[in-house]
Coordinates of C-alpha atoms in Angstrom, one line a residue:
Chain A
M41 CA 0.1 0.0 0.0
N42 CA 2.8 2.2 0.7
K43 CA 4.2 1.8 -3.0
V44 CA 0.6 2.6 -4.2
L45 CA 0.6 5.8 -2.4
R46 CA 3.9 6.7 -3.6
M47 CA 2.9 6.3 -7.0
S48 CA -0.2 8.3 -6.6
I49 CA 1.8 11.3 -5.4
D50 CA 4.3 10.9 -8.1
V51 CA 1.8 11.2 -11.0
G52 CA -0.6 13.7 -9.1
D53 CA 2.2 16.3 -8.8
E54 CA 0.9 18.3 -12.0
C55 CA -2.7 18.5 -10.6
M56 CA -2.9 22.3 -9.9
N57 CA -6.2 22.2 -8.5
Q58 CA -5.5 22.4 -4.7
K59 CA -9.1 21.6 -3.6
S60 CA -9.3 18.6 -5.4
T61 CA -5.8 17.2 -4.4
K62 CA -6.9 14.9 -1.7
R63 CA -9.4 13.7 -3.8
V64 CA -7.2 13.0 -6.7
R65 CA -4.7 11.0 -4.4
R66 CA -7.3 8.8 -2.8
R67 CA -8.9 8.2 -6.4
M68 CA -5.4 7.3 -7.9
G69 CA -4.7 4.9 -5.1
V70 CA -7.9 3.1 -5.8
Q71 CA -6.9 3.0 -9.5
A72 CA -3.5 1.5 -9.0
V73 CA -4.9 -1.2 -6.8
A74 CA -7.7 -2.1 -9.2
L75 CA -5.1 -2.7 -11.8
S76 CA -2.7 -4.5 -9.3
A77 CA -0.1 -3.5 -11.5
I78 CA 2.8 -2.3 -9.8
T79 CA 5.5 -4.7 -10.7
E80 CA 9.1 -3.4 -10.8
K81 CA 10.8 -0.2 -10.0
N82 CA 12.9 1.5 -12.5
D83 CA 16.4 1.6 -11.2
G84 CA 16.8 4.8 -9.1
C85 CA 13.9 6.6 -10.8
N86 CA 11.2 5.9 -8.3
K87 CA 8.8 5.3 -11.1
F88 CA 6.9 2.1 -11.1
K89 CA 6.1 0.2 -14.3
V90 CA 2.5 -0.8 -15.0
I91 CA 1.8 -4.0 -16.9
H92 CA -0.8 -3.1 -19.5
E93 CA -3.4 -5.5 -20.9
R94 CA -3.3 -6.1 -24.7
S95 CA -6.1 -4.1 -25.6
Q96 CA -4.6 -1.1 -23.8
I97 CA -1.2 -1.3 -25.7
N98 CA -3.3 -1.6 -29.1
F99 CA -5.2 1.4 -28.1
L100 CA -2.2 3.6 -27.1
S101 CA 0.0 2.5 -30.0
S102 CA -2.8 3.4 -32.4
A103 CA -3.3 6.7 -30.6
L104 CA 0.3 7.4 -30.6
S105 CA 0.9 6.5 -34.2
K106 CA -1.5 9.2 -35.2
H107 CA 0.6 11.8 -33.4
F108 CA 3.1 13.4 -35.7
L109 CA 5.9 13.1 -33.1
F110 CA 5.5 9.2 -33.1
T111 CA 4.9 8.7 -37.1
A112 CA 8.5 7.3 -37.6
V113 CA 8.4 5.0 -34.7
N114 CA 8.7 1.1 -35.2
K115 CA 6.3 -1.3 -33.8
S116 CA 8.6 -2.8 -31.2
T117 CA 9.7 0.6 -29.9
M118 CA 6.1 1.8 -29.8
E119 CA 5.1 -1.5 -27.8
G120 CA 8.0 -0.6 -25.2
V121 CA 7.1 3.1 -24.9
C122 CA 3.3 1.8 -24.4
K123 CA 4.5 -0.3 -21.5
S124 CA 6.1 2.4 -20.0
M125 CA 3.0 4.8 -19.8
H126 CA 1.1 4.8 -16.6
Y127 CA -2.5 5.6 -15.8
V128 CA -4.0 8.6 -14.1
E129 CA -7.6 9.8 -13.2
I130 CA -8.5 13.1 -13.6
P131 CA -11.5 14.3 -11.6
A132 CA -13.9 16.8 -13.2
G133 CA -13.2 20.4 -13.0
S134 CA -9.5 20.1 -12.2
N135 CA -6.5 21.1 -14.4
I136 CA -4.1 18.3 -15.4
I137 CA -1.8 20.8 -16.9
Q138 CA -1.7 24.5 -16.4
Q139 CA -0.5 27.0 -19.0
G140 CA 3.2 28.7 -18.0
Q141 CA 3.9 25.9 -15.6
I142 CA 6.8 23.5 -16.4
G143 CA 5.9 20.1 -16.9
D144 CA 7.5 16.8 -18.0
S145 CA 4.7 14.5 -19.2
F146 CA 2.5 13.8 -22.4
Y147 CA -0.9 12.5 -22.1
V148 CA -3.3 10.1 -24.4
V149 CA -6.9 10.6 -23.2
D150 CA -8.4 7.3 -22.4
S151 CA -11.9 8.1 -21.2
G152 CA -13.8 11.4 -20.7
E153 CA -13.7 14.9 -22.0
L154 CA -11.1 17.3 -21.6
R155 CA -10.7 21.2 -22.7
V156 CA -7.6 22.8 -24.1
M157 CA -7.9 26.3 -23.1
M158 CA -5.2 29.0 -23.8
K159 CA -4.9 32.3 -22.7
T160 CA -3.0 35.1 -24.7
E161 CA -1.9 38.4 -23.5
G162 CA -4.3 41.0 -23.6
Q163 CA -7.2 38.5 -22.9
D164 CA -8.9 38.5 -19.5
E165 CA -10.3 34.8 -19.8
A166 CA -8.8 31.6 -21.4
K167 CA -10.4 30.7 -24.5
V168 CA -11.3 27.0 -25.2
I169 CA -9.4 26.1 -28.3
Q170 CA -10.0 22.4 -28.5
T171 CA -11.9 19.5 -26.7
L172 CA -10.1 16.3 -26.4
R173 CA -11.8 12.8 -26.4
R174 CA -10.7 9.3 -26.2
G175 CA -7.5 8.5 -28.4
Q176 CA -6.6 12.1 -28.6
C177 CA -3.2 13.4 -27.3
F178 CA -1.9 16.7 -25.3
G179 CA 0.9 18.1 -23.6
E180 CA 3.5 17.7 -26.3
S181 CA 5.0 21.1 -26.2
V182 CA 7.1 19.6 -23.1
L183 CA 8.6 16.8 -25.3
M184 CA 9.4 19.6 -28.1
T185 CA 10.6 22.4 -26.4
V186 CA 13.9 22.8 -24.3
S187 CA 11.9 25.0 -21.9
M188 CA 9.2 22.5 -21.1
R189 CA 6.7 25.2 -20.4
R190 CA 3.0 24.3 -20.8
A191 CA 1.5 26.1 -23.9
A192 CA -1.8 25.9 -22.7
S193 CA -3.9 24.5 -19.8
V194 CA -6.0 21.4 -20.0
R195 CA -9.1 21.0 -17.8
A196 CA -11.2 18.0 -17.3
S197 CA -14.9 18.8 -18.0
V198 CA -16.2 15.3 -16.6
D199 CA -14.2 12.6 -14.7
C200 CA -11.4 11.6 -17.1
G201 CA -8.7 9.1 -17.5
A202 CA -5.4 9.5 -19.3
W203 CA -2.1 7.5 -19.8
V204 CA 1.1 9.4 -19.0
M205 CA 4.3 9.4 -20.8
H206 CA 7.3 10.9 -19.1
K207 CA 9.6 13.1 -21.3
R208 CA 12.6 10.8 -20.6
V209 CA 10.8 7.8 -22.2
Y210 CA 10.2 9.9 -25.3
E211 CA 13.8 11.0 -25.2
E212 CA 15.5 7.7 -24.5
D213 CA 13.2 5.2 -26.3
V214 CA 11.9 7.2 -29.2
L215 CA 14.6 9.6 -30.0
A216 CA 17.4 7.7 -29.4
K217 CA 16.4 4.6 -31.6
S218 CA 15.1 6.4 -34.5
V219 CA 17.4 6.9 -37.3
G220 CA 18.4 10.7 -38.4
S221 CA 17.1 11.5 -42.1
S222 CA 19.2 13.9 -44.0
V223 CA 16.2 16.1 -44.0
E224 CA 16.6 16.3 -40.1
E225 CA 20.3 17.1 -40.4
F226 CA 19.3 19.9 -42.7
L227 CA 16.5 21.3 -40.5
K228 CA 19.1 21.3 -37.5
G229 CA 21.2 23.8 -39.3
V230 CA 18.2 26.1 -40.0
D231 CA 18.3 29.0 -37.6
V232 CA 14.5 29.3 -37.1
F233 CA 14.8 26.0 -35.6
Y234 CA 17.7 26.2 -33.3
R235 CA 15.9 26.5 -30.0
L236 CA 13.9 23.2 -30.5
S237 CA 14.6 20.0 -29.1
P238 CA 15.7 17.2 -31.2
A239 CA 12.2 15.9 -31.0
V240 CA 10.6 18.6 -32.7
V241 CA 13.0 19.0 -35.6
R242 CA 12.4 15.2 -36.1
G243 CA 8.7 15.8 -35.9
I244 CA 9.1 18.5 -38.6
A245 CA 11.3 16.5 -40.6
T246 CA 8.5 13.9 -41.0
R247 CA 6.2 16.5 -42.5
C248 CA 8.5 18.1 -44.9
E249 CA 8.4 17.8 -48.5
L250 CA 11.5 18.0 -50.5
L251 CA 10.7 19.7 -53.8
E252 CA 13.0 20.6 -57.0
F253 CA 12.2 23.2 -59.3
P254 CA 14.0 24.1 -62.6
A255 CA 15.4 27.7 -63.1
N256 CA 12.8 30.5 -63.5
T257 CA 9.9 28.5 -62.0
V258 CA 7.2 30.8 -60.3
I259 CA 6.9 29.3 -56.8
F260 CA 4.0 31.5 -55.9
K261 CA 3.1 34.9 -57.0
K262 CA 1.9 38.0 -54.9
G263 CA -1.5 37.7 -53.7
E264 CA -1.9 34.1 -54.0
L265 CA -3.6 32.1 -51.1
S266 CA -1.0 30.0 -49.5
N267 CA 0.1 28.2 -46.5
D268 CA 3.1 26.9 -46.9
M269 CA 6.9 28.1 -45.8
Y270 CA 9.9 27.4 -47.8
F271 CA 13.5 26.5 -46.8
I272 CA 16.4 26.6 -49.5
V273 CA 18.5 23.5 -49.7
A274 CA 20.3 24.6 -52.7
G275 CA 19.9 27.0 -55.4
K276 CA 18.9 30.6 -55.8
V277 CA 15.5 32.3 -55.7
A278 CA 14.5 35.9 -56.1
I279 CA 11.7 37.7 -54.1
I280 CA 9.6 39.7 -56.8
G281 CA 7.7 42.8 -55.8
D282 CA 5.1 44.9 -57.5
N283 CA 6.0 45.5 -61.4
E284 CA 8.2 42.5 -61.6
R285 CA 10.9 44.6 -59.5
E286 CA 13.3 42.1 -58.1
L287 CA 13.6 43.0 -54.2
S288 CA 16.0 40.6 -53.0
T289 CA 17.5 37.2 -53.9
Y290 CA 18.2 34.2 -51.4
T291 CA 21.0 31.9 -52.0
T292 CA 22.0 30.6 -48.3
R293 CA 21.2 27.1 -47.3
G294 CA 18.7 27.1 -44.7
E295 CA 17.2 30.5 -45.5
S296 CA 13.4 30.6 -45.2
F297 CA 10.7 32.5 -47.1
G298 CA 7.1 32.5 -47.2
E299 CA 6.8 32.9 -43.4
G300 CA 4.6 35.7 -43.8
A301 CA 1.7 33.5 -44.9
I302 CA 2.1 31.7 -41.3
L303 CA 2.5 35.1 -39.3
T304 CA -0.2 37.0 -40.7
G305 CA -2.7 34.0 -40.7
K306 CA -4.5 35.5 -43.8
G307 CA -2.4 33.2 -46.2
R308 CA -2.0 36.0 -48.8
R309 CA 1.4 36.4 -50.3
T310 CA 3.0 39.8 -50.0
A311 CA 5.5 39.2 -52.6
G312 CA 6.2 36.7 -55.4
V313 CA 9.0 34.2 -55.5
V314 CA 10.8 33.0 -58.6
T315 CA 13.6 30.3 -58.9
R316 CA 16.8 31.7 -60.7
T317 CA 18.8 28.3 -60.8
T318 CA 17.7 24.8 -60.4
T319 CA 16.5 24.9 -56.8
S320 CA 15.8 22.3 -54.2
L321 CA 13.5 23.5 -51.6
L322 CA 11.9 22.1 -48.5
K323 CA 8.2 22.9 -48.2
L324 CA 6.5 23.1 -44.6
H325 CA 2.8 23.3 -44.6
A326 CA 1.7 26.1 -42.0
D327 CA -0.3 24.1 -40.0
V328 CA 2.6 22.0 -39.0
I329 CA 4.2 25.1 -37.6
I330 CA 1.3 26.3 -36.0
K331 CA 0.6 23.1 -34.2
L332 CA 4.1 23.1 -33.1
F333 CA 4.4 26.5 -31.7
P334 CA 0.8 27.7 -30.8
L335 CA 2.5 30.9 -29.3
G336 CA 6.0 30.9 -30.3
V337 CA 6.2 31.2 -34.0
E338 CA 6.5 34.7 -34.0
N339 CA 9.2 34.6 -31.4
L340 CA 11.3 32.2 -33.4
L341 CA 11.2 34.8 -36.3
D342 CA 11.7 37.8 -34.3
E343 CA 15.0 35.9 -33.0
K344 CA 16.0 35.4 -36.6
L345 CA 15.4 39.1 -37.6
A346 CA 17.2 40.3 -34.5
L347 CA 20.3 38.0 -35.3
Q348 CA 20.3 39.2 -38.8
V349 CA 20.4 43.0 -38.0
L350 CA 22.5 42.8 -35.0
K351 CA 25.2 41.0 -37.0
L352 CA 25.6 43.9 -39.3
I353 CA 26.4 46.3 -36.4
P354 CA 30.0 46.8 -35.9
G355 CA 31.2 45.1 -32.7
F356 CA 28.5 42.3 -33.1
E357 CA 29.9 40.3 -35.9
E358 CA 30.7 37.2 -33.9
L359 CA 27.1 37.2 -32.6
N360 CA 25.4 33.5 -33.0
E361 CA 22.3 31.9 -32.0
Q362 CA 23.8 30.6 -28.7
M363 CA 24.7 34.2 -27.4
L364 CA 21.3 35.4 -28.3
R365 CA 19.7 32.5 -26.5
D366 CA 21.9 33.0 -23.4
Y367 CA 21.4 36.8 -23.4
G368 CA 18.6 37.7 -25.6
V369 CA 15.6 35.7 -25.5
T370 CA 15.7 33.7 -22.6
E371 CA 12.9 34.7 -20.0
D372 CA 13.8 37.2 -17.5
E373 CA 14.6 35.3 -14.2
F374 CA 12.2 37.4 -12.0
L375 CA 9.5 38.6 -14.4
C376 CA 9.2 35.6 -16.6
D377 CA 9.0 38.1 -19.5
P378 CA 10.7 37.6 -22.8
V379 CA 13.6 39.8 -23.3
L380 CA 13.1 40.2 -26.9
R381 CA 9.7 41.7 -27.1
S382 CA 7.4 42.7 -30.1
I383 CA 5.5 45.9 -29.7
T384 CA 2.8 47.2 -31.9
L385 CA 2.5 51.0 -32.2
E386 CA -0.2 53.2 -33.5
P387 CA 0.6 55.7 -35.9
G388 CA 2.5 58.7 -34.2
A389 CA 3.0 56.8 -31.2
L390 CA 6.4 57.8 -29.6
I391 CA 8.7 55.1 -28.5
A392 CA 11.8 57.0 -27.7
E393 CA 12.5 60.6 -26.9
E394 CA 15.9 62.4 -27.3
R395 CA 18.0 62.6 -24.2
K396 CA 15.5 60.7 -22.0
P397 CA 16.9 57.3 -20.6
A398 CA 15.7 54.0 -22.1
E399 CA 13.3 52.6 -19.9
Q400 CA 13.9 49.2 -18.5
R401 CA 10.5 48.1 -19.5
P402 CA 8.0 49.8 -21.7
C403 CA 4.4 49.6 -20.2
S404 CA 2.9 50.4 -23.8
S405 CA 0.6 48.1 -25.6
S406 CA 3.3 45.5 -26.2
S407 CA 2.5 41.8 -27.1
A408 CA 4.9 39.3 -25.7
A409 CA 5.5 36.6 -28.1
G410 CA 6.6 33.5 -26.6
Chain B
M1300 CA 17.2 49.6 -29.0
F1301 CA 14.5 48.8 -31.5
I1302 CA 14.4 46.8 -34.7
V1303 CA 11.6 47.9 -37.1
K1304 CA 9.7 44.6 -37.9
R1305 CA 6.8 46.1 -39.9
G1306 CA 5.8 49.3 -41.0
G1307 CA 8.2 52.5 -40.2
L1308 CA 9.6 55.0 -37.8
M1309 CA 10.3 58.8 -38.0
V1310 CA 13.3 59.9 -36.4
T1311 CA 14.1 63.3 -35.5
T1312 CA 16.0 65.6 -33.0
R1313 CA 15.0 68.8 -31.3
M1314 CA 17.6 70.6 -33.3
Q1315 CA 16.3 69.1 -36.6
Q1316 CA 12.8 70.2 -35.5
K1317 CA 14.1 73.9 -34.8
L1318 CA 15.9 74.0 -38.2
R1319 CA 12.9 72.4 -39.9
T1320 CA 14.9 69.6 -41.7
K1321 CA 13.1 67.0 -42.9
P1322 CA 13.1 64.0 -40.4
H1323 CA 14.4 60.8 -41.8
R1324 CA 12.5 57.5 -41.8
L1325 CA 13.6 54.1 -41.1
S1326 CA 11.9 51.1 -42.8
E1327 CA 11.8 47.3 -42.1
R1328 CA 15.0 45.8 -40.8
A1329 CA 16.4 48.9 -39.7
H1330 CA 17.5 49.5 -36.0
F1331 CA 17.2 52.6 -33.9
G1332 CA 18.8 53.6 -30.3
T1333 CA 22.0 51.2 -30.8
T1334 CA 24.5 53.9 -30.2
G1335 CA 22.9 55.4 -27.1
A1336 CA 21.7 52.0 -25.6
I1337 CA 25.5 50.9 -25.6
A1338 CA 26.9 54.1 -24.4
D1339 CA 24.7 55.3 -21.8
S1340 CA 21.4 54.0 -22.2
T1341 CA 19.9 57.3 -23.4
Y1342 CA 18.3 58.0 -26.5
R1343 CA 20.0 60.3 -29.1
E1344 CA 17.0 60.9 -31.2
S1345 CA 13.3 60.9 -30.9
A1346 CA 11.4 58.1 -32.7
S1347 CA 7.6 57.7 -33.4
A1348 CA 5.6 55.3 -35.7
T1349 CA 4.5 56.5 -39.0
E1350 CA 2.1 54.1 -40.2
E1351 CA -0.6 51.8 -38.7
L1352 CA 0.5 48.6 -37.2
T1353 CA 3.8 49.4 -37.1
Q1354 CA 5.8 46.7 -35.2
V1355 CA 9.0 47.1 -33.6
L1356 CA 11.3 44.4 -31.6
R1357 CA 12.8 45.8 -28.5
L1358 CA 16.0 44.5 -27.0
P1359 CA 16.8 46.2 -23.3
A1360 CA 19.9 48.2 -23.4
T1361 CA 21.5 45.8 -20.5
H1362 CA 21.1 42.9 -22.7
L1363 CA 22.5 44.9 -25.8
R1364 CA 25.8 45.4 -23.8
L1365 CA 25.8 42.1 -22.5
L1366 CA 25.6 40.6 -26.3
R1367 CA 28.2 43.1 -27.2
D1368 CA 30.5 42.0 -24.6
K1369 CA 30.0 38.6 -25.5
C1370 CA 30.7 39.3 -29.1
A1371 CA 34.1 41.0 -28.0
L1372 CA 35.1 37.9 -26.0
A1373 CA 34.4 35.6 -29.2
A1374 CA 36.4 37.8 -31.2
R1375 CA 39.3 37.8 -29.0
V1376 CA 39.1 33.8 -28.8
N1377 CA 39.3 33.7 -32.6
V1378 CA 42.6 36.0 -32.4
L1379 CA 44.0 33.8 -29.6
K1380 CA 43.3 30.9 -31.9
K1381 CA 45.9 32.1 -34.6
V1382 CA 48.7 31.2 -32.1
P1383 CA 49.9 27.7 -32.6
V1384 CA 50.3 27.0 -28.9
L1385 CA 46.9 27.9 -28.2
S1386 CA 45.0 26.3 -31.2
T1387 CA 46.1 22.6 -30.1
P1388 CA 43.1 20.4 -29.0
S1389 CA 44.2 20.6 -25.2
A1390 CA 44.2 24.3 -25.3
R1391 CA 41.1 25.2 -27.3
P1392 CA 38.6 24.3 -24.5
L1393 CA 40.6 26.9 -22.1
L1394 CA 40.7 29.8 -24.6
M1395 CA 37.6 31.2 -23.3
S1396 CA 39.0 31.6 -19.7
L1397 CA 42.3 33.1 -21.1
A1398 CA 40.5 35.6 -23.1
V1399 CA 38.4 36.6 -20.0
D1400 CA 41.7 37.2 -18.4
A1401 CA 43.5 38.8 -21.3
S1402 CA 43.9 42.8 -21.3
I1403 CA 44.5 45.3 -23.8
A1404 CA 47.4 47.5 -23.8
T1405 CA 48.6 50.4 -26.0
F1406 CA 51.9 51.6 -26.9
D1407 CA 53.0 55.0 -28.3
E1408 CA 55.3 55.3 -31.4
G1409 CA 58.7 54.4 -30.3
T1410 CA 58.0 52.6 -27.2
V1411 CA 60.3 49.6 -26.2
I1412 CA 57.4 47.0 -25.6
M1413 CA 59.7 44.1 -24.8
G1414 CA 63.4 43.7 -24.2
D1415 CA 66.0 46.1 -22.5
G1416 CA 64.8 45.0 -19.0
Q1417 CA 61.1 46.3 -19.6
Q1418 CA 58.5 45.5 -17.0
H1419 CA 56.6 43.1 -19.5
D1420 CA 59.8 41.0 -19.9
G1421 CA 58.9 37.5 -19.4
K1422 CA 55.4 37.9 -18.2
N1423 CA 53.3 38.3 -21.2
L1424 CA 52.3 36.9 -24.5
F1425 CA 51.5 40.0 -27.0
L1426 CA 49.1 39.8 -29.8
I1427 CA 49.1 42.9 -32.1
E1428 CA 45.7 44.1 -33.0
S1429 CA 46.9 47.1 -34.8
G1430 CA 49.8 49.0 -35.6
I1431 CA 53.4 48.1 -36.4
A1432 CA 56.3 47.0 -34.5
N1433 CA 60.0 46.3 -35.4
M1434 CA 61.8 43.2 -33.8
Y1435 CA 65.5 43.8 -33.0
R1436 CA 68.0 41.1 -32.6
M1437 CA 71.9 41.4 -31.7
T1438 CA 74.0 40.4 -34.5
L1439 CA 76.4 37.4 -34.1
G1440 CA 80.1 37.5 -34.4
D1441 CA 82.5 39.6 -32.6
P1442 CA 81.4 40.9 -29.3
T1443 CA 82.8 44.2 -29.8
T1444 CA 81.1 44.8 -33.3
R1445 CA 77.8 43.3 -32.3
Q1446 CA 74.8 45.4 -32.6
M1447 CA 70.9 45.6 -32.8
R1448 CA 69.4 45.1 -36.1
I1449 CA 66.1 44.9 -37.4
F1450 CA 65.2 41.3 -37.8
G1451 CA 61.6 41.3 -38.8
R1452 CA 58.4 43.8 -38.9
L1453 CA 55.3 42.7 -36.9
G1454 CA 51.9 43.7 -37.7
A1455 CA 48.2 43.1 -36.9
G1456 CA 47.8 39.2 -36.1
D1457 CA 51.3 38.7 -35.2
Y1458 CA 52.4 37.9 -31.7
F1459 CA 55.6 37.7 -29.7
G1460 CA 56.5 36.7 -26.2
E1461 CA 55.0 33.3 -26.5
R1462 CA 57.9 31.6 -24.8
V1463 CA 56.4 32.3 -21.6
L1464 CA 53.5 29.7 -22.5
L1465 CA 55.9 27.1 -23.6
D1466 CA 58.6 26.9 -20.8
P1467 CA 57.9 25.8 -17.5
P1468 CA 58.2 28.8 -14.9
S1469 CA 61.4 27.4 -13.5
Q1470 CA 63.2 27.7 -16.7
L1471 CA 62.3 31.5 -17.1
D1472 CA 63.6 32.8 -14.0
G1473 CA 66.6 34.7 -14.9
V1474 CA 66.0 34.8 -18.3
A1475 CA 64.9 38.2 -19.6
G1476 CA 62.2 36.0 -20.4
G1477 CA 59.6 35.4 -23.2
M1478 CA 62.4 36.2 -25.5
S1479 CA 66.4 36.3 -24.7
H1480 CA 67.8 39.5 -23.9
S1481 CA 69.5 40.1 -27.2
E1482 CA 66.2 40.8 -28.7
A1483 CA 63.7 43.7 -28.4
V1484 CA 60.5 44.7 -29.9
V1485 CA 59.7 48.4 -30.6
A1486 CA 56.7 50.2 -31.5
V1487 CA 57.0 51.9 -35.0
T1488 CA 53.7 53.3 -35.0
D1489 CA 51.0 53.3 -32.0
V1490 CA 50.4 49.7 -31.3
Q1491 CA 47.5 48.1 -29.5
C1492 CA 47.9 44.7 -28.3
I1493 CA 46.1 41.8 -26.4
V1494 CA 48.2 41.0 -23.4
L1495 CA 47.9 37.5 -22.1
S1496 CA 49.8 37.1 -18.7
R1497 CA 52.0 34.2 -17.9
S1498 CA 50.2 33.8 -14.4
S1499 CA 46.8 33.6 -16.0
F1500 CA 48.4 30.9 -18.6
D1501 CA 49.7 29.0 -15.5
T1502 CA 46.4 29.2 -13.9
H1503 CA 44.3 28.0 -16.9
M1504 CA 46.7 26.1 -19.0
G1505 CA 49.6 25.0 -16.7
A1506 CA 48.1 21.6 -16.0
H1507 CA 48.1 20.8 -19.7
R1508 CA 51.4 22.2 -20.7
E1509 CA 53.0 18.7 -21.4
S1510 CA 49.9 17.8 -23.7
I1511 CA 49.8 20.9 -25.4
L1512 CA 53.4 20.7 -26.3
A1513 CA 53.1 17.2 -27.3
E1514 CA 50.0 17.9 -29.5
L1515 CA 52.0 20.9 -30.9
S1516 CA 54.7 18.6 -32.0
T1517 CA 52.5 16.2 -33.9
M1518 CA 50.6 19.0 -35.5
V1519 CA 53.7 20.1 -37.0
D1520 CA 54.6 16.5 -38.3
G1521 CA 58.1 15.9 -37.2
R1522 CA 59.4 19.3 -37.4
T1523 CA 60.7 21.0 -34.0
V1524 CA 58.3 23.4 -32.5
G1525 CA 60.8 26.1 -32.8
T1526 CA 60.9 25.8 -36.7
V1527 CA 57.2 26.0 -36.9
L1528 CA 56.8 29.0 -34.6
G1529 CA 60.1 30.5 -36.4
C1530 CA 58.1 31.0 -39.6
K1531 CA 56.0 33.3 -37.8
V1532 CA 58.2 34.4 -34.9
P1533 CA 61.7 35.1 -35.3
S1534 CA 62.7 34.5 -31.7
F1535 CA 62.3 30.7 -32.1
A1536 CA 64.1 30.4 -35.2
R1537 CA 67.6 29.5 -33.6

């Protein structure tokens, strides 16, 4: 019984709702007994393995294989991953994960109904963005990002059951065993993705499409509806503005274009793109990116912009992503506030006044991206 | 500092307003307030948004200065890497701590930087950042007719006094060290150097001295350390 209680505390540590904590623990204790499943202890980790029934493993592997992070996982690995998951019950009305908190687990819904709620800056109330039912997964942001911060809250609307996977299981079993593809190696070198964990990069790699275009092919025209972002693998493309005027050319491996479609959300191209030489491009659908970083796309592109601009300033030639990561974009220790902030201004709004000190933190209508 | 992400900024000063000169406009990807942010965290000019939905990225002055310092350090590490002794696999990971300790020294035209009983003798490695210096060496032959002759000219990227890094401290005692007492380096123009002290080298790399030397000799593939360094630094040519 002692062991059972320890397990329940272990899995219940992410339940934020203080009122229901007592109830959660009691219920989970009962659940563990009902499974009579505690068999072995992982060396030194104080985690208990649960033996699952065949039907449960089948259910979990089919649910996981639909998730983009697990598409490349083979059958035997998948079974091992499923076996290392354990069960947790979530009472109605409690938050299993809380936006902004640091977490370490990924969940698959077994029964009941949960609501994904996200609060963006400037909104008083969290908005329900998705409802999850049996077979659906949540909490993948901790597997994908280095910061392991929750991107949204998930609340049970009725009594629910869910299977929990620890981040370590994912890293050791899934990541270490899958073979890196050339697309993945390429993506690791793309500066937009430098802040992501290998897990996300692998996830993106499985969703990318490698395309080859002959010279002088129009990839897209200005004003076209489109949802794709492109990365240059090799070759040269030109950005075409109004009246066929060439605005700039991109030749660097890893450089991206078409990100505007993702940022504005309208999906209208602001400029056209034409290949100049035979060009290999990696095409990534906007949905993948939006799903990967529901809050963070803009921040990633902000960093890219800041890096490019700063590098041109004398004294900053040696600047690299690592330095920006250390000093530029990591969150402020005390205020949990991204250092690199995006501020939207009204026409005529004054952001800086001559001979006035640069304020530490402007209180104007700023929208934090991250 | 600010970086314009979308839209534009109108930049002006009070003087320009008085003189009614046209304010200039910053478009996308331009930056504003960098000089002031680095110097003293005050703005040199006023800036306001010109159009609707103007977006700027803000980077606080403190962070900008931290980034600048980090870049300077990285640049210094790159310079240090040019010295063969410091580019061996054992030495490379320690370069950052050496770079933190390194200082900058400037010498006026005509100053004897090293040799002739100077205070720096035997204590420092010098890497020239800018300026030109002459290296003098005593000629060989009859002691009565020996004299100091210009042996080589050192410019940006060259270094001297590196023997402090190679020899164990005990062997250096008594030698007017880093280089022999029959040599001297004199600034021809104003010279700016990165100075790496022997004590800092002993602290960070002293334990690895042997492996650094071993790696250095394998790196040069059979030739002696002196010959390799001699290509660049005359004091090792003998």
